[in-house]
Amino acid sequence: MTVAAAADVAVGAAGLDSARGLSARVLTDADAIDAHLAAWRGLAEAARGFVVFQTADFVASWSRVFLAEKANLKVVLVYRDNTLAGLIPVEIRRRGMVTTARLAGAPVGQYDDVLIAPTADPASVVAAACEALRKEHGVDVVLLTRVRSDSALAAAESRSVAIGAPEQAPYADLGEDGAEAFMATLKKRVRRQLAKRQRQLAELGPCAFAQAADPDEAADWMRQALELKRDWLRRSGKLSRAFIDRRTAEFLIEAARAGARPREAAAPADGSRLILSRLTVGGRTAALEVGFVCRDTYHLYLGAFAPEFARFGPGNALTEAVVQACVEVGIRRYDMLAPDSRNKREWATDSVSVVDLALPLSGLGRLYVLIVHQALLPTARRLFYLLPVRLRSLIAARTLAL
């Protein structure tokens, strides 16, 4: 590794107290990052929590689409002695006088977290990484998206500032006794409604469930899902920070293609994979679901349904089929991500709180958080949702970029 490829920052008396005894190395060169992929995968496999959006596979796919240059991706490595204790990929940007860092994956990643070795102290690792970002790249604030209350990152940083209201991310523990046993845990009202919808859909034509197994098929289904989602957002007058960006569609189509390719038996255990499921009625697409699978968890990323089938609840019928498919391959958790909704709660066994956070590293960073993230952006959001639905729909139609 060349000296220009990485900078070592020893954190001692001049650094943050909780980070003493650690050193941080910031990789800024693509070759240096590639040389550490094996260590990255090993740490992701060993790390606690939900690491789907921090895996080397996910970040590599994201960087190909979202970064104009590979050099925009920085990877912070934190060591205790010669042992890798943590890894944090970030994108650094200059916004006027303020330098911000976001964890890699924005805006498509749904949980920000830090890959931390099981024996490492999360607070020390995060403090050392922040000190390196401040010293070596002048970062004023680190912005974090949907940090889980049970994550290593939440446990690590007591100096964070909330920059949004907490949300709930519902999930279902599928158990080990099969899909029928899980379905039996649902409320009777929900089971009756599911059976009724299944009958109604069957009256319209033969129902078929499938998961994309061919890259071209997966790409076509993804385009359908994105178009249906865009139409729903437009009709509802809603905006999505992920789907405002045109690159989101490109990323998801590429991920769909990759997920539909045959996997090698020796695929890394830390790897994430996109799965595309479809329900057809009489040969026509009724609903589509997109999810990322990592370890034993399926993360529901996007659901969409055809408006002509909306009153028959095709999304719920598809969810039932996806749950069964998950159980058959050993997936134990169906994570529905934030935001919460009545439909998600019908399937959930519990939920976890998530919130956007900021870590100011300078006085300028604290001022930026106060003005932009705690005043201007929340006010703009509130004003937008005070507008009539028709006007919001017109704005959404011009803004959403799927």
mmCIF file of C-alpha atoms in Angstrom:
data_model
loop_
_atom_site.group_PDB
_atom_site.id
_atom_site.type_symbol
_atom_site.label_atom_id
_atom_site.label_comp_id
_atom_site.label_asym_id
_atom_site.label_seq_id
_atom_site.Cartn_x
_atom_site.Cartn_y
_atom_site.Cartn_z
ATOM 1 C CA MET A 1 0.000 0.000 0.000
ATOM 2 C CA THR A 2 1.342 3.427 -0.900
ATOM 3 C CA VAL A 3 1.564 6.307 1.529
ATOM 4 C CA ALA A 4 -0.820 8.290 -0.675
ATOM 5 C CA ALA A 5 -3.425 5.562 -0.538
ATOM 6 C CA ALA A 6 -4.067 5.759 3.170
ATOM 7 C CA ALA A 7 -3.487 7.975 6.151
ATOM 8 C CA ASP A 8 -2.883 6.589 9.644
ATOM 9 C CA VAL A 9 -4.229 8.663 12.492
ATOM 10 C CA ALA A 10 -3.139 7.616 15.973
ATOM 11 C CA VAL A 11 -5.744 8.728 18.471
ATOM 12 C CA GLY A 12 -4.173 9.565 21.795
ATOM 13 C CA ALA A 13 -4.292 12.337 24.349
ATOM 14 C CA ALA A 14 -5.211 14.917 21.728
ATOM 15 C CA GLY A 15 -8.082 12.788 20.426
ATOM 16 C CA LEU A 16 -11.371 11.622 21.884
ATOM 17 C CA ASP A 17 -11.019 9.907 25.240
ATOM 18 C CA SER A 18 -13.065 6.850 24.297
ATOM 19 C CA ALA A 19 -10.863 6.233 21.231
ATOM 20 C CA ARG A 20 -7.532 5.968 23.038
ATOM 21 C CA GLY A 21 -5.451 2.984 22.085
ATOM 22 C CA LEU A 22 -6.901 2.811 18.569
ATOM 23 C CA SER A 23 -5.607 3.943 15.204
ATOM 24 C CA ALA A 24 -7.635 4.807 12.124
ATOM 25 C CA ARG A 25 -6.587 4.450 8.492
ATOM 26 C CA VAL A 26 -8.577 6.212 5.767
ATOM 27 C CA LEU A 27 -8.360 4.452 2.407
ATOM 28 C CA THR A 28 -8.740 6.927 -0.441
ATOM 29 C CA ASP A 29 -7.409 4.910 -3.364
ATOM 30 C CA ALA A 30 -9.519 2.367 -5.280
ATOM 31 C CA ASP A 31 -6.672 -0.158 -5.447
ATOM 32 C CA ALA A 32 -6.154 0.076 -1.689
ATOM 33 C CA ILE A 33 -9.863 -0.492 -1.093
ATOM 34 C CA ASP A 34 -9.849 -3.498 -3.443
ATOM 35 C CA ALA A 35 -6.881 -4.923 -1.549
ATOM 36 C CA HIS A 36 -8.970 -4.913 1.634
ATOM 37 C CA LEU A 37 -12.075 -6.624 0.235
ATOM 38 C CA ALA A 38 -11.282 -9.956 1.900
ATOM 39 C CA ALA A 39 -10.920 -8.244 5.282
ATOM 40 C CA TRP A 40 -14.141 -6.311 4.610
ATOM 41 C CA ARG A 41 -16.075 -9.500 3.864
ATOM 42 C CA GLY A 42 -14.615 -11.260 6.867
ATOM 43 C CA LEU A 43 -15.601 -8.436 9.209
ATOM 44 C CA ALA A 44 -19.128 -8.254 7.741
ATOM 45 C CA GLU A 45 -19.531 -11.987 8.285
ATOM 46 C CA ALA A 46 -18.419 -11.715 11.919
ATOM 47 C CA ALA A 47 -20.092 -8.403 12.815
ATOM 48 C CA ARG A 48 -23.259 -8.276 14.868
ATOM 49 C CA GLY A 49 -26.546 -6.812 13.672
ATOM 50 C CA PHE A 50 -27.984 -6.223 10.219
ATOM 51 C CA VAL A 51 -25.179 -5.512 7.779
ATOM 52 C CA VAL A 52 -26.963 -5.864 4.434
ATOM 53 C CA PHE A 53 -26.271 -2.240 3.409
ATOM 54 C CA GLN A 54 -22.653 -2.293 4.655
ATOM 55 C CA THR A 55 -21.426 -5.374 2.800
ATOM 56 C CA ALA A 56 -18.658 -5.079 0.230
ATOM 57 C CA ASP A 57 -21.036 -6.421 -2.452
ATOM 58 C CA PHE A 58 -23.693 -3.764 -1.803
ATOM 59 C CA VAL A 59 -21.252 -0.853 -1.508
ATOM 60 C CA ALA A 60 -19.370 -1.903 -4.657
ATOM 61 C CA SER A 61 -22.636 -1.986 -6.656
ATOM 62 C CA TRP A 62 -23.704 1.333 -5.153
ATOM 63 C CA SER A 63 -20.399 3.050 -5.900
ATOM 64 C CA ARG A 64 -20.481 2.016 -9.572
ATOM 65 C CA VAL A 65 -23.775 3.851 -10.034
ATOM 66 C CA PHE A 66 -23.797 6.699 -7.526
ATOM 67 C CA LEU A 67 -20.206 7.907 -7.462
ATOM 68 C CA ALA A 68 -18.898 9.967 -10.350
ATOM 69 C CA GLU A 69 -15.384 8.868 -9.414
ATOM 70 C CA LYS A 70 -14.173 5.952 -7.309
ATOM 71 C CA ALA A 71 -12.002 8.402 -5.403
ATOM 72 C CA ASN A 72 -15.172 9.833 -3.803
ATOM 73 C CA LEU A 73 -15.477 6.653 -1.756
ATOM 74 C CA LYS A 74 -13.435 6.630 1.441
ATOM 75 C CA VAL A 75 -13.137 3.600 3.706
ATOM 76 C CA VAL A 76 -12.169 4.155 7.327
ATOM 77 C CA LEU A 77 -10.392 1.210 8.944
ATOM 78 C CA VAL A 78 -10.030 1.230 12.727
ATOM 79 C CA TYR A 79 -7.405 -0.970 14.370
ATOM 80 C CA ARG A 80 -6.548 -1.955 17.905
ATOM 81 C CA ASP A 81 -2.900 -2.902 17.658
ATOM 82 C CA ASN A 82 -2.796 -4.857 14.372
ATOM 83 C CA THR A 83 -6.341 -6.229 14.593
ATOM 84 C CA LEU A 84 -9.145 -4.758 12.472
ATOM 85 C CA ALA A 85 -11.808 -3.539 14.903
ATOM 86 C CA GLY A 86 -14.132 -1.620 12.578
ATOM 87 C CA LEU A 87 -14.787 -0.528 8.994
ATOM 88 C CA ILE A 88 -16.883 2.412 7.779
ATOM 89 C CA PRO A 89 -17.310 3.304 4.065
ATOM 90 C CA VAL A 90 -18.299 6.958 3.546
ATOM 91 C CA GLU A 91 -18.842 9.548 0.834
ATOM 92 C CA ILE A 92 -17.446 12.999 1.612
ATOM 93 C CA ARG A 93 -18.978 16.116 0.071
ATOM 94 C CA ARG A 94 -18.357 19.836 0.298
ATOM 95 C CA ARG A 95 -21.545 21.884 0.743
ATOM 96 C CA GLY A 96 -20.554 25.540 0.665
ATOM 97 C CA MET A 97 -18.343 26.024 3.712
ATOM 98 C CA VAL A 98 -19.398 22.711 5.308
ATOM 99 C CA THR A 99 -17.839 19.301 4.673
ATOM 100 C CA THR A 100 -20.238 16.421 5.246
ATOM 101 C CA ALA A 101 -19.783 12.668 5.305
ATOM 102 C CA ARG A 102 -22.551 10.153 4.675
ATOM 103 C CA LEU A 103 -22.210 6.435 5.034
ATOM 104 C CA ALA A 104 -21.992 4.734 1.658
ATOM 105 C CA GLY A 105 -25.340 3.605 0.295
ATOM 106 C CA ALA A 106 -27.372 6.825 0.381
ATOM 107 C CA PRO A 107 -30.082 7.212 -0.760
ATOM 108 C CA VAL A 108 -30.865 3.534 -1.440
ATOM 109 C CA GLY A 109 -29.479 2.033 1.763
ATOM 110 C CA GLN A 110 -32.069 1.808 4.518
ATOM 111 C CA TYR A 111 -30.052 1.143 7.684
ATOM 112 C CA ASP A 112 -26.808 2.950 8.434
ATOM 113 C CA ASP A 113 -24.499 0.996 10.719
ATOM 114 C CA VAL A 114 -20.835 0.279 11.363
ATOM 115 C CA LEU A 115 -19.065 -3.023 10.834
ATOM 116 C CA ILE A 116 -17.500 -3.716 14.215
ATOM 117 C CA ALA A 117 -15.625 -6.805 15.389
ATOM 118 C CA PRO A 118 -17.535 -8.686 18.121
ATOM 119 C CA THR A 119 -14.795 -8.012 20.688
ATOM 120 C CA ALA A 120 -14.459 -4.282 19.898
ATOM 121 C CA ASP A 121 -16.107 -1.419 21.780
ATOM 122 C CA PRO A 122 -18.490 0.412 19.381
ATOM 123 C CA ALA A 123 -18.050 3.816 21.065
ATOM 124 C CA SER A 124 -14.263 3.637 20.755
ATOM 125 C CA VAL A 125 -14.380 2.543 17.111
ATOM 126 C CA VAL A 126 -16.791 5.304 16.053
ATOM 127 C CA ALA A 127 -14.866 7.950 17.984
ATOM 128 C CA ALA A 128 -11.604 6.945 16.321
ATOM 129 C CA ALA A 129 -13.196 6.966 12.862
ATOM 130 C CA CYS A 130 -14.740 10.398 13.412
ATOM 131 C CA GLU A 131 -11.432 11.784 14.619
ATOM 132 C CA ALA A 132 -9.727 10.523 11.468
ATOM 133 C CA LEU A 133 -12.398 12.033 9.218
ATOM 134 C CA ARG A 134 -12.108 15.363 11.014
ATOM 135 C CA LYS A 135 -8.302 15.502 10.974
ATOM 136 C CA GLU A 136 -7.587 14.106 7.528
ATOM 137 C CA HIS A 137 -10.551 15.395 5.501
ATOM 138 C CA GLY A 138 -11.904 18.312 7.527
ATOM 139 C CA VAL A 139 -15.324 16.685 7.987
ATOM 140 C CA ASP A 140 -17.658 18.943 9.977
ATOM 141 C CA VAL A 141 -20.575 16.553 10.366
ATOM 142 C CA VAL A 142 -21.402 12.892 9.721
ATOM 143 C CA LEU A 143 -25.003 12.313 8.561
ATOM 144 C CA LEU A 144 -26.636 8.969 9.340
ATOM 145 C CA THR A 145 -29.812 7.448 7.907
ATOM 146 C CA ARG A 146 -32.299 5.307 9.844
ATOM 147 C CA VAL A 147 -30.056 4.139 12.624
ATOM 148 C CA ARG A 148 -31.655 1.173 14.408
ATOM 149 C CA SER A 149 -32.014 1.463 18.160
ATOM 150 C CA ASP A 150 -30.478 -2.022 18.492
ATOM 151 C CA SER A 151 -27.514 -1.337 16.182
ATOM 152 C CA ALA A 152 -23.837 -1.006 16.983
ATOM 153 C CA LEU A 153 -23.955 2.567 15.702
ATOM 154 C CA ALA A 154 -26.751 3.571 18.084
ATOM 155 C CA ALA A 155 -24.846 2.043 20.982
ATOM 156 C CA ALA A 156 -21.676 3.822 19.926
ATOM 157 C CA GLU A 157 -22.539 7.470 19.773
ATOM 158 C CA SER A 158 -24.056 9.371 22.689
ATOM 159 C CA ARG A 159 -23.115 12.738 21.147
ATOM 160 C CA SER A 160 -25.440 12.328 18.165
ATOM 161 C CA VAL A 161 -28.274 14.719 17.345
ATOM 162 C CA ALA A 162 -31.645 13.532 16.011
ATOM 163 C CA ILE A 163 -32.501 15.183 12.690
ATOM 164 C CA GLY A 164 -35.925 13.663 12.257
ATOM 165 C CA ALA A 165 -38.711 12.027 14.188
ATOM 166 C CA PRO A 166 -38.185 8.375 15.154
ATOM 167 C CA GLU A 167 -39.954 5.814 12.975
ATOM 168 C CA GLN A 168 -40.810 2.173 13.531
ATOM 169 C CA ALA A 169 -39.479 -0.621 11.318
ATOM 170 C CA PRO A 170 -41.822 -3.625 11.717
ATOM 171 C CA TYR A 171 -40.525 -7.165 11.323
ATOM 172 C CA ALA A 172 -41.792 -10.721 11.567
ATOM 173 C CA ASP A 173 -39.884 -13.550 13.206
ATOM 174 C CA LEU A 174 -40.802 -16.459 10.945
ATOM 175 C CA GLY A 175 -39.721 -19.152 13.392
ATOM 176 C CA GLU A 176 -38.428 -22.596 12.568
ATOM 177 C CA ASP A 177 -41.670 -24.577 12.305
ATOM 178 C CA GLY A 178 -42.606 -23.723 8.741
ATOM 179 C CA ALA A 179 -44.785 -21.203 6.920
ATOM 180 C CA GLU A 180 -48.063 -22.729 8.120
ATOM 181 C CA ALA A 181 -47.004 -22.370 11.750
ATOM 182 C CA PHE A 182 -46.124 -18.717 11.182
ATOM 183 C CA MET A 183 -49.401 -18.002 9.350
ATOM 184 C CA ALA A 184 -51.261 -19.503 12.298
ATOM 185 C CA THR A 185 -49.798 -16.779 14.521
ATOM 186 C CA LEU A 186 -51.551 -14.036 12.543
ATOM 187 C CA LYS A 187 -54.806 -12.645 13.860
ATOM 188 C CA LYS A 188 -57.906 -14.542 12.753
ATOM 189 C CA ARG A 189 -59.264 -11.410 11.079
ATOM 190 C CA VAL A 190 -56.095 -11.141 8.977
ATOM 191 C CA ARG A 191 -56.189 -14.830 7.991
ATOM 192 C CA ARG A 192 -59.852 -14.568 6.987
ATOM 193 C CA GLN A 193 -59.142 -11.475 4.904
ATOM 194 C CA LEU A 194 -56.219 -13.201 3.190
ATOM 195 C CA ALA A 195 -58.348 -16.213 2.302
ATOM 196 C CA LYS A 196 -61.095 -13.940 0.947
ATOM 197 C CA ARG A 197 -58.641 -12.019 -1.220
ATOM 198 C CA GLN A 198 -57.105 -15.226 -2.535
ATOM 199 C CA ARG A 199 -60.586 -16.412 -3.622
ATOM 200 C CA GLN A 200 -61.400 -13.084 -5.250
ATOM 201 C CA LEU A 201 -58.152 -13.043 -7.194
ATOM 202 C CA ALA A 202 -58.645 -16.652 -8.294
ATOM 203 C CA GLU A 203 -62.056 -15.704 -9.711
ATOM 204 C CA LEU A 204 -60.317 -13.211 -12.001
ATOM 205 C CA GLY A 205 -57.981 -15.834 -13.441
ATOM 206 C CA PRO A 206 -55.256 -18.333 -12.536
ATOM 207 C CA CYS A 207 -52.867 -16.946 -9.899
ATOM 208 C CA ALA A 208 -49.148 -17.680 -10.174
ATOM 209 C CA PHE A 209 -46.187 -16.776 -7.976
ATOM 210 C CA ALA A 210 -42.631 -16.653 -9.297
ATOM 211 C CA GLN A 211 -39.217 -15.228 -8.462
ATOM 212 C CA ALA A 212 -37.031 -13.894 -11.239
ATOM 213 C CA ALA A 213 -34.378 -16.412 -12.265
ATOM 214 C CA ASP A 214 -33.107 -14.764 -15.453
ATOM 215 C CA PRO A 215 -31.269 -11.405 -15.570
ATOM 216 C CA ASP A 216 -33.342 -10.001 -18.441
ATOM 217 C CA GLU A 217 -36.572 -11.123 -16.786
ATOM 218 C CA ALA A 218 -35.474 -9.591 -13.482
ATOM 219 C CA ALA A 219 -34.632 -6.270 -15.164
ATOM 220 C CA ASP A 220 -38.020 -6.197 -16.889
ATOM 221 C CA TRP A 221 -39.875 -6.925 -13.641
ATOM 222 C CA MET A 222 -37.885 -4.237 -11.854
ATOM 223 C CA ARG A 223 -38.821 -1.659 -14.469
ATOM 224 C CA GLN A 224 -42.470 -2.629 -13.997
ATOM 225 C CA ALA A 225 -42.162 -2.332 -10.213
ATOM 226 C CA LEU A 226 -40.526 1.080 -10.450
ATOM 227 C CA GLU A 227 -43.154 2.395 -12.837
ATOM 228 C CA LEU A 228 -45.987 1.135 -10.610
ATOM 229 C CA LYS A 229 -44.295 2.667 -7.554
ATOM 230 C CA ARG A 230 -43.831 5.976 -9.318
ATOM 231 C CA ASP A 231 -47.492 6.054 -10.318
ATOM 232 C CA TRP A 232 -48.566 5.305 -6.740
ATOM 233 C CA LEU A 233 -46.332 8.036 -5.305
ATOM 234 C CA ARG A 234 -47.667 10.486 -7.888
ATOM 235 C CA ARG A 235 -51.316 9.640 -7.176
ATOM 236 C CA SER A 236 -50.715 9.836 -3.419
ATOM 237 C CA GLY A 237 -48.780 13.081 -3.659
ATOM 238 C CA LYS A 238 -45.774 11.619 -1.847
ATOM 239 C CA LEU A 239 -42.049 12.071 -2.322
ATOM 240 C CA SER A 240 -39.272 9.579 -1.616
ATOM 241 C CA ARG A 241 -35.665 10.627 -1.059
ATOM 242 C CA ALA A 242 -34.478 7.490 -2.848
ATOM 243 C CA PHE A 243 -36.764 7.765 -5.859
ATOM 244 C CA ILE A 244 -36.117 11.446 -6.507
ATOM 245 C CA ASP A 245 -32.668 10.388 -7.724
ATOM 246 C CA ARG A 246 -32.594 8.957 -11.256
ATOM 247 C CA ARG A 247 -29.670 6.741 -10.331
ATOM 248 C CA THR A 248 -31.848 4.698 -7.962
ATOM 249 C CA ALA A 249 -33.602 3.019 -10.875
ATOM 250 C CA GLU A 250 -30.278 2.272 -12.574
ATOM 251 C CA PHE A 251 -28.897 0.772 -9.354
ATOM 252 C CA LEU A 252 -31.955 -1.404 -8.695
ATOM 253 C CA ILE A 253 -32.098 -2.709 -12.263
ATOM 254 C CA GLU A 254 -28.410 -3.631 -12.098
ATOM 255 C CA ALA A 255 -28.940 -5.284 -8.696
ATOM 256 C CA ALA A 256 -31.926 -7.210 -10.052
ATOM 257 C CA ARG A 257 -29.819 -8.556 -12.910
ATOM 258 C CA ALA A 258 -27.043 -9.589 -10.547
ATOM 259 C CA GLY A 259 -29.463 -11.224 -8.110
ATOM 260 C CA ALA A 260 -31.008 -13.363 -10.827
ATOM 261 C CA ARG A 261 -27.663 -14.823 -11.932
ATOM 262 C CA PRO A 262 -26.639 -18.242 -10.601
ATOM 263 C CA ARG A 263 -24.732 -17.982 -7.331
ATOM 264 C CA GLU A 264 -21.487 -19.827 -6.777
ATOM 265 C CA ALA A 265 -21.601 -22.356 -3.967
ATOM 266 C CA ALA A 266 -18.714 -20.539 -2.315
ATOM 267 C CA ALA A 267 -20.389 -17.113 -2.354
ATOM 268 C CA PRO A 268 -19.292 -15.055 0.663
ATOM 269 C CA ALA A 269 -21.582 -15.403 3.678
ATOM 270 C CA ASP A 270 -21.643 -11.625 4.131
ATOM 271 C CA GLY A 271 -23.003 -10.986 0.639
ATOM 272 C CA SER A 272 -26.372 -9.344 -0.005
ATOM 273 C CA ARG A 273 -28.609 -10.303 -2.876
ATOM 274 C CA LEU A 274 -31.679 -8.692 -4.426
ATOM 275 C CA ILE A 275 -34.713 -10.945 -4.928
ATOM 276 C CA LEU A 276 -37.627 -10.006 -7.199
ATOM 277 C CA SER A 277 -41.015 -11.720 -6.710
ATOM 278 C CA ARG A 278 -44.146 -11.405 -8.825
ATOM 279 C CA LEU A 279 -47.803 -12.394 -8.545
ATOM 280 C CA THR A 280 -49.748 -12.713 -11.777
ATOM 281 C CA VAL A 281 -53.490 -13.104 -12.218
ATOM 282 C CA GLY A 282 -54.619 -14.449 -15.559
ATOM 283 C CA GLY A 283 -51.112 -13.853 -16.889
ATOM 284 C CA ARG A 284 -51.129 -10.160 -15.928
ATOM 285 C CA THR A 285 -48.871 -8.623 -13.293
ATOM 286 C CA ALA A 286 -50.884 -7.978 -10.139
ATOM 287 C CA ALA A 287 -48.098 -7.231 -7.649
ATOM 288 C CA LEU A 288 -44.311 -7.139 -7.407
ATOM 289 C CA GLU A 289 -42.007 -7.211 -4.394
ATOM 290 C CA VAL A 290 -38.306 -6.362 -4.149
ATOM 291 C CA GLY A 291 -36.194 -7.500 -1.214
ATOM 292 C CA PHE A 292 -32.557 -7.801 -0.193
ATOM 293 C CA VAL A 293 -31.479 -11.064 1.431
ATOM 294 C CA CYS A 294 -28.490 -11.166 3.768
ATOM 295 C CA ARG A 295 -27.679 -13.883 6.294
ATOM 296 C CA ASP A 296 -31.034 -15.225 7.536
ATOM 297 C CA THR A 297 -33.025 -12.020 6.964
ATOM 298 C CA TYR A 298 -35.145 -10.815 4.071
ATOM 299 C CA HIS A 299 -35.385 -7.004 3.930
ATOM 300 C CA LEU A 300 -38.531 -5.854 2.113
ATOM 301 C CA TYR A 301 -37.358 -2.914 0.018
ATOM 302 C CA LEU A 302 -40.200 -2.114 -2.350
ATOM 303 C CA GLY A 303 -43.715 -3.325 -2.985
ATOM 304 C CA ALA A 304 -45.920 -2.321 -5.898
ATOM 305 C CA PHE A 305 -49.278 -3.411 -7.287
ATOM 306 C CA ALA A 306 -51.288 -2.821 -10.440
ATOM 307 C CA PRO A 307 -54.134 -0.336 -9.800
ATOM 308 C CA GLU A 308 -56.724 -2.543 -11.519
ATOM 309 C CA PHE A 309 -56.192 -5.217 -8.855
ATOM 310 C CA ALA A 310 -55.860 -2.845 -5.895
ATOM 311 C CA ARG A 311 -59.219 -3.592 -4.256
ATOM 312 C CA PHE A 312 -58.380 -7.313 -4.106
ATOM 313 C CA GLY A 313 -55.212 -6.823 -2.032
ATOM 314 C CA PRO A 314 -52.670 -8.476 -4.372
ATOM 315 C CA GLY A 315 -49.795 -7.150 -2.261
ATOM 316 C CA ASN A 316 -50.914 -9.196 0.746
ATOM 317 C CA ALA A 317 -51.376 -12.282 -1.397
ATOM 318 C CA LEU A 318 -47.841 -11.836 -2.723
ATOM 319 C CA THR A 319 -46.471 -11.309 0.795
ATOM 320 C CA GLU A 320 -47.916 -14.660 1.863
ATOM 321 C CA ALA A 321 -46.155 -16.372 -1.038
ATOM 322 C CA VAL A 322 -42.857 -14.573 -0.331
ATOM 323 C CA VAL A 323 -42.999 -15.548 3.350
ATOM 324 C CA GLN A 324 -43.465 -19.178 2.375
ATOM 325 C CA ALA A 325 -40.541 -18.976 -0.071
ATOM 326 C CA CYS A 326 -38.371 -17.391 2.639
ATOM 327 C CA VAL A 327 -39.129 -20.129 5.157
ATOM 328 C CA GLU A 328 -38.343 -22.839 2.598
ATOM 329 C CA VAL A 329 -34.770 -21.551 2.157
ATOM 330 C CA GLY A 330 -34.075 -21.007 5.855
ATOM 331 C CA ILE A 331 -34.782 -17.287 6.177
ATOM 332 C CA ARG A 332 -35.906 -16.573 9.733
ATOM 333 C CA ARG A 333 -36.821 -12.884 9.686
ATOM 334 C CA TYR A 334 -39.004 -10.843 7.326
ATOM 335 C CA ASP A 335 -37.903 -7.245 7.891
ATOM 336 C CA MET A 336 -40.370 -4.705 6.508
ATOM 337 C CA LEU A 337 -38.200 -1.606 7.085
ATOM 338 C CA ALA A 338 -39.555 1.830 7.959
ATOM 339 C CA PRO A 339 -41.957 3.529 7.732
ATOM 340 C CA ASP A 340 -44.617 1.745 9.729
ATOM 341 C CA SER A 341 -48.072 1.121 8.266
ATOM 342 C CA ARG A 342 -51.258 -0.717 9.143
ATOM 343 C CA ASN A 343 -50.613 -3.299 6.450
ATOM 344 C CA LYS A 344 -47.121 -4.049 7.783
ATOM 345 C CA ARG A 345 -48.406 -4.359 11.340
ATOM 346 C CA GLU A 346 -50.755 -7.138 10.235
ATOM 347 C CA TRP A 347 -47.692 -9.278 9.496
ATOM 348 C CA ALA A 348 -45.330 -8.013 12.199
ATOM 349 C CA THR A 349 -44.403 -9.780 15.408
ATOM 350 C CA ASP A 350 -42.525 -6.701 16.649
ATOM 351 C CA SER A 351 -40.782 -3.525 15.487
ATOM 352 C CA VAL A 352 -37.598 -1.557 16.145
ATOM 353 C CA SER A 353 -37.172 2.213 16.340
ATOM 354 C CA VAL A 354 -35.055 3.953 13.692
ATOM 355 C CA VAL A 355 -34.039 7.601 13.421
ATOM 356 C CA ASP A 356 -31.840 9.853 11.285
ATOM 357 C CA LEU A 357 -28.879 11.205 13.230
ATOM 358 C CA ALA A 358 -26.082 13.723 12.823
ATOM 359 C CA LEU A 359 -22.647 13.620 14.457
ATOM 360 C CA PRO A 360 -21.280 17.200 14.499
ATOM 361 C CA LEU A 361 -17.483 17.185 14.574
ATOM 362 C CA SER A 362 -16.981 20.982 14.661
ATOM 363 C CA GLY A 363 -18.763 24.175 15.644
ATOM 364 C CA LEU A 364 -19.581 24.782 11.981
ATOM 365 C CA GLY A 365 -21.039 21.287 11.780
ATOM 366 C CA ARG A 366 -23.277 21.939 14.784
ATOM 367 C CA LEU A 367 -24.523 25.176 13.221
ATOM 368 C CA TYR A 368 -25.209 23.401 9.899
ATOM 369 C CA VAL A 369 -27.247 20.695 11.648
ATOM 370 C CA LEU A 370 -29.247 23.277 13.595
ATOM 371 C CA ILE A 371 -30.101 25.454 10.593
ATOM 372 C CA VAL A 372 -30.454 22.920 7.768
ATOM 373 C CA HIS A 373 -31.481 19.626 9.333
ATOM 374 C CA GLN A 374 -33.383 20.773 12.391
ATOM 375 C CA ALA A 375 -35.055 23.869 10.931
ATOM 376 C CA LEU A 376 -35.138 24.300 7.137
ATOM 377 C CA LEU A 377 -35.668 20.714 5.927
ATOM 378 C CA PRO A 378 -38.352 19.745 8.516
ATOM 379 C CA THR A 379 -40.218 22.993 7.785
ATOM 380 C CA ALA A 380 -40.101 22.375 4.035
ATOM 381 C CA ARG A 381 -41.440 18.846 4.555
ATOM 382 C CA ARG A 382 -44.296 20.027 6.767
ATOM 383 C CA LEU A 383 -45.275 22.741 4.290
ATOM 384 C CA PHE A 384 -45.240 20.276 1.392
ATOM 385 C CA TYR A 385 -47.634 17.887 3.129
ATOM 386 C CA LEU A 386 -49.982 20.762 4.000
ATOM 387 C CA LEU A 387 -50.589 21.263 0.284
ATOM 388 C CA PRO A 388 -53.700 19.725 -1.339
ATOM 389 C CA VAL A 389 -53.154 16.213 -2.677
ATOM 390 C CA ARG A 390 -53.733 17.330 -6.263
ATOM 391 C CA LEU A 391 -50.997 19.962 -6.040
ATOM 392 C CA ARG A 392 -48.634 17.530 -4.306
ATOM 393 C CA SER A 393 -49.329 15.033 -7.090
ATOM 394 C CA LEU A 394 -48.308 17.571 -9.730
ATOM 395 C CA ILE A 395 -45.088 18.291 -7.849
ATOM 396 C CA ALA A 396 -44.407 14.571 -7.380
ATOM 397 C CA ALA A 397 -44.978 13.900 -11.079
ATOM 398 C CA ARG A 398 -42.293 16.451 -11.985
ATOM 399 C CA THR A 399 -39.899 15.484 -9.204
ATOM 400 C CA LEU A 400 -39.894 11.683 -9.062
ATOM 401 C CA ALA A 401 -37.276 10.306 -11.394
ATOM 402 C CA LEU A 402 -38.016 6.612 -11.847
#
